[in-house]
Coordinates of C-alpha atoms in Angstrom, one line a residue:
D28 CA 20.1 13.0 -21.0
P29 CA 20.6 16.4 -22.8
P30 CA 20.8 16.0 -26.6
E31 CA 24.4 17.0 -26.9
M32 CA 25.4 13.6 -25.3
K33 CA 22.8 11.6 -27.2
V34 CA 24.1 13.0 -30.6
A35 CA 27.7 12.5 -29.7
V36 CA 27.3 8.9 -28.6
G37 CA 25.2 8.2 -31.7
V38 CA 27.9 9.6 -34.0
L39 CA 30.6 7.6 -32.2
H40 CA 28.6 4.4 -32.4
A41 CA 28.1 5.0 -36.2
L42 CA 31.8 5.1 -36.6
L43 CA 32.2 1.8 -34.7
V44 CA 29.7 -0.1 -36.8
A45 CA 31.0 1.4 -40.0
E46 CA 34.5 0.1 -39.2
Q47 CA 32.9 -3.4 -38.7
G48 CA 31.6 -3.3 -42.3
V49 CA 28.0 -2.0 -41.8
T50 CA 27.0 -0.1 -44.9
H51 CA 23.4 0.8 -44.0
I52 CA 23.1 2.9 -40.8
S53 CA 20.0 4.1 -39.0
Q54 CA 20.9 7.0 -36.7
S55 CA 18.4 6.8 -33.8
L56 CA 17.9 9.0 -30.8
G57 CA 15.6 8.6 -27.8
L58 CA 13.2 11.5 -27.4
A59 CA 13.0 13.9 -24.5
C60 CA 9.5 14.8 -25.6
H61 CA 10.2 18.5 -26.2
V62 CA 9.2 19.2 -29.8
L63 CA 11.7 21.9 -30.7
Q64 CA 14.7 20.3 -28.9
D65 CA 14.0 16.8 -30.2
V66 CA 13.6 18.0 -33.8
A67 CA 16.8 20.0 -33.6
A68 CA 18.6 17.0 -32.1
L69 CA 17.4 14.6 -34.7
R70 CA 18.4 16.8 -37.6
V71 CA 21.8 17.6 -36.1
A72 CA 22.4 13.9 -35.4
K73 CA 21.8 13.0 -39.1
E74 CA 24.0 15.9 -40.3
M75 CA 26.9 15.2 -38.0
T76 CA 26.8 11.4 -38.6
A77 CA 27.1 12.0 -42.3
E78 CA 29.9 14.5 -41.7
Y79 CA 32.0 12.1 -39.5
L80 CA 31.4 9.0 -41.7
Q81 CA 32.7 11.0 -44.6
R82 CA 35.7 12.3 -42.6
Y83 CA 36.7 8.7 -41.9
G84 CA 36.1 7.6 -45.5
Y85 CA 33.1 5.3 -44.9
K86 CA 30.5 5.1 -47.6
C87 CA 27.2 4.2 -45.9
S88 CA 23.6 4.9 -46.6
L89 CA 22.1 6.8 -43.7
N90 CA 18.5 7.1 -42.4
L91 CA 16.9 8.7 -39.4
S92 CA 14.8 7.0 -36.8
I93 CA 13.6 7.5 -33.2
Y94 CA 12.8 5.3 -30.2
P95 CA 10.3 6.7 -27.7
F96 CA 10.9 8.4 -24.4
T97 CA 12.6 6.0 -22.1
G98 CA 11.7 7.6 -18.8
L99 CA 8.7 6.7 -16.6
W100 CA 5.7 5.6 -18.6
S101 CA 2.2 6.3 -17.3
S102 CA 0.1 3.4 -16.1
D103 CA -3.0 5.3 -17.2
R104 CA -3.9 4.2 -20.8
H105 CA -5.2 7.7 -21.8
E106 CA -2.0 9.4 -20.6
A107 CA 0.0 6.7 -22.3
G108 CA -1.9 7.3 -25.5
G109 CA -1.0 11.0 -25.3
A110 CA 2.6 10.1 -24.9
V111 CA 2.5 7.8 -27.9
A112 CA 0.9 10.6 -29.9
L113 CA 3.5 13.1 -28.8
N114 CA 6.4 10.7 -29.7
T115 CA 4.8 10.0 -33.1
T116 CA 4.2 13.7 -33.8
I117 CA 7.9 14.6 -33.1
A118 CA 9.1 11.8 -35.3
I119 CA 7.0 13.0 -38.2
L120 CA 7.8 16.7 -37.7
A121 CA 11.5 15.9 -37.6
G122 CA 11.3 14.0 -40.9
A123 CA 12.3 10.6 -39.4
D124 CA 12.3 7.7 -41.9
W125 CA 10.9 5.3 -39.4
F126 CA 10.2 5.1 -35.6
I127 CA 9.4 2.8 -32.8
T128 CA 6.3 3.3 -30.6
K129 CA 5.5 2.0 -27.1
S130 CA 2.4 0.2 -26.1
L131 CA -0.6 1.7 -24.3
D132 CA 0.1 -0.8 -21.5
E133 CA 3.8 -0.1 -21.2
G134 CA 3.6 1.4 -17.7
R135 CA 1.3 -1.2 -16.1
S136 CA 2.1 -4.7 -17.4
V137 CA 3.7 -6.8 -20.1
P138 CA 1.9 -5.3 -23.2
T139 CA -0.8 -7.4 -24.8
R140 CA -1.1 -7.7 -28.6
E141 CA -4.3 -5.6 -28.4
A142 CA -2.5 -2.8 -26.6
N143 CA 0.4 -2.9 -29.1
A144 CA -2.1 -2.8 -31.9
G145 CA -3.9 0.1 -30.4
A146 CA -0.7 2.2 -30.2
L147 CA 0.1 1.3 -33.8
R148 CA -3.4 2.4 -34.9
L149 CA -3.0 5.7 -33.0
A150 CA 0.5 6.3 -34.6
K151 CA -0.8 5.4 -38.1
Q152 CA -3.6 7.9 -37.8
L153 CA -1.2 10.6 -37.0
V154 CA 1.1 9.7 -39.8
H155 CA -1.9 9.9 -42.1
S156 CA -3.2 13.1 -40.6
I157 CA 0.0 15.1 -40.4
G158 CA 1.2 13.8 -43.7
K159 CA 4.2 15.7 -45.2
Q160 CA 4.2 18.5 -42.7
R161 CA 7.6 19.1 -41.1
L162 CA 8.7 21.6 -38.5
P163 CA 9.9 24.6 -40.5
D164 CA 13.2 26.3 -40.0
S165 CA 13.1 29.2 -37.6
G166 CA 15.5 31.3 -35.6
E167 CA 14.7 29.4 -32.4
L168 CA 15.2 26.0 -34.1
A169 CA 18.5 27.2 -35.6
A170 CA 19.7 28.5 -32.2
E171 CA 18.9 25.1 -30.6
K172 CA 20.6 23.2 -33.4
D173 CA 23.7 25.4 -32.9
I174 CA 23.9 24.7 -29.2
I175 CA 23.5 20.9 -29.7
R176 CA 26.0 20.8 -32.5
K177 CA 28.7 22.7 -30.5
G178 CA 28.2 20.5 -27.5
A179 CA 28.1 17.2 -29.4
R180 CA 31.2 18.2 -31.4
A181 CA 33.2 19.0 -28.2
I182 CA 32.3 15.5 -26.8
I183 CA 33.1 13.7 -30.0
E184 CA 36.4 15.5 -30.6
K185 CA 37.6 15.0 -27.0
T186 CA 36.7 11.3 -27.3
L187 CA 38.6 10.9 -30.6
E188 CA 41.6 12.8 -29.1
M189 CA 41.7 10.4 -26.1
G190 CA 41.8 7.5 -28.5
D191 CA 44.4 9.0 -30.9
G192 CA 41.7 9.1 -33.6
D193 CA 40.3 5.6 -32.7
P194 CA 36.6 5.9 -31.8
A195 CA 36.7 2.6 -29.9
A196 CA 39.7 3.3 -27.8
G197 CA 38.5 6.8 -27.3
Q198 CA 35.2 5.7 -25.9
V199 CA 36.8 3.4 -23.3
S200 CA 38.9 6.3 -22.0
A201 CA 36.0 8.8 -22.3
L202 CA 33.8 6.5 -20.1
E203 CA 36.5 6.0 -17.5
Q204 CA 37.1 9.8 -17.2
G205 CA 33.5 11.0 -17.4
V206 CA 33.7 12.7 -20.8
I207 CA 30.8 10.4 -21.7
D208 CA 28.5 10.3 -18.8
A209 CA 24.8 9.9 -17.9
Q210 CA 22.6 10.8 -14.9
F211 CA 20.8 7.4 -14.7
S212 CA 22.4 4.3 -16.1
P213 CA 22.6 0.6 -15.1
Y214 CA 26.1 0.4 -16.5
R215 CA 28.5 0.2 -13.6
K216 CA 31.4 2.1 -15.3
I217 CA 29.3 5.2 -15.9
R218 CA 30.4 7.8 -13.4
G219 CA 27.0 9.4 -13.0
K220 CA 28.5 12.8 -12.1
V221 CA 26.2 14.8 -14.4
V222 CA 22.8 16.2 -13.3
S223 CA 20.2 17.3 -15.8
V224 CA 16.8 19.0 -15.4
R225 CA 14.2 20.5 -17.7
D226 CA 14.0 24.2 -18.3
S227 CA 10.8 26.3 -18.1
T228 CA 9.7 25.0 -21.6
G229 CA 10.5 21.3 -20.8
A230 CA 13.8 21.1 -22.7
V231 CA 16.5 19.0 -21.0
R232 CA 19.6 20.9 -19.8
Y233 CA 22.7 20.2 -17.8
L234 CA 22.4 21.5 -14.2
D235 CA 25.9 20.0 -13.6
A236 CA 27.9 18.8 -16.6
G237 CA 30.4 16.9 -14.4
G238 CA 33.4 16.0 -16.6
V239 CA 31.6 16.4 -19.9
P240 CA 33.7 18.9 -21.9
L241 CA 31.0 21.3 -23.0
P242 CA 32.1 24.7 -24.4
G243 CA 31.6 27.7 -22.0
D244 CA 28.9 29.3 -24.1
V245 CA 26.9 26.0 -24.2
L246 CA 27.1 25.6 -20.4
E247 CA 26.2 29.2 -20.0
Y248 CA 23.1 28.7 -22.2
H249 CA 22.0 25.7 -20.2
R250 CA 22.4 27.5 -16.9
Y251 CA 20.5 30.5 -18.2
R252 CA 17.5 28.4 -19.3
I253 CA 17.4 26.6 -16.0
A254 CA 17.5 29.9 -14.1
E255 CA 14.4 31.0 -16.1
R256 CA 12.6 28.0 -14.6
E257 CA 13.9 28.6 -11.1
K258 CA 12.6 32.2 -11.1
G259 CA 9.0 31.1 -11.2
S260 CA 9.3 28.0 -8.9
K261 CA 9.5 27.5 -5.2
K262 CA 11.0 24.0 -5.7
T263 CA 14.5 23.1 -4.6
R264 CA 16.7 21.7 -7.2
I265 CA 16.3 18.1 -5.9
E266 CA 12.5 18.6 -6.1
M267 CA 12.9 19.8 -9.7
I268 CA 14.9 16.7 -10.6
T269 CA 12.4 14.4 -8.9
A270 CA 9.4 16.1 -10.6
D271 CA 11.1 15.7 -14.0
I272 CA 11.2 11.9 -13.5
Y273 CA 7.4 12.0 -13.7
H274 CA 7.3 14.3 -16.7
L275 CA 5.1 12.0 -18.9
A276 CA 3.4 10.2 -16.1
R277 CA 1.4 12.8 -14.2
S278 CA -1.0 10.4 -12.5
V279 CA 1.9 8.3 -11.2
G280 CA 3.4 11.5 -9.8
I281 CA 0.2 12.4 -8.1
E282 CA -0.3 9.0 -6.7
T283 CA 3.2 9.1 -5.1
G284 CA 2.8 12.6 -3.7
V285 CA 5.1 14.4 -6.1
T286 CA 4.1 18.0 -6.7
R287 CA 3.8 18.9 -10.3
M288 CA 5.0 22.1 -11.9

């Protein structure tokens, strides 16, 4: 899913748990494995969560965490190691307080303790090697943060409006009407009207936002970035979507006959 939706849902969930008395909140986002977009999303998520908790009068400690890419995981251990390394690097560069890593065997079987330990050793080495380095502020990072912030705020505010200020009631209505939506979900009540693809750099964008109330300039930006990819590709849009499913599992894509970018 594009980060606008991830951030919005994360903020709304933080309001739910704060209302139930939770005072220590870890704001967590799943990665798209695009360094700039993920770092921007993680930083915006922490900023906006703090903003809305304060607006509703909740006094909570807040930290930032990540869980790894939840798409198709490669059955090749070397490719899986690369994915673990990428997830870890993004977490460090974003300034996450802690993060979860997957196993090297995640895509082929129930992970063994040896495969889990191998992934942890890999991640630990990167934490040690990268150290205190963080992705510095830049015009490109600021622009991405601005797009994510605008989109997430529109989703959050519409959801709160639908619940007359109550995040819980608002989310029920937002799910029913497709304001909160996802492309792939096992949850039956998700409408599944949105379509997302990666742009030419690998960032996730809305090809079709369905009923998600994104501002016009945010939608225009998403379409512009997708159009950049389409210019240099002979793939149809459905082929683009299919190829993106195998984004971090190239060997799996090759085995099933999917043409890579």
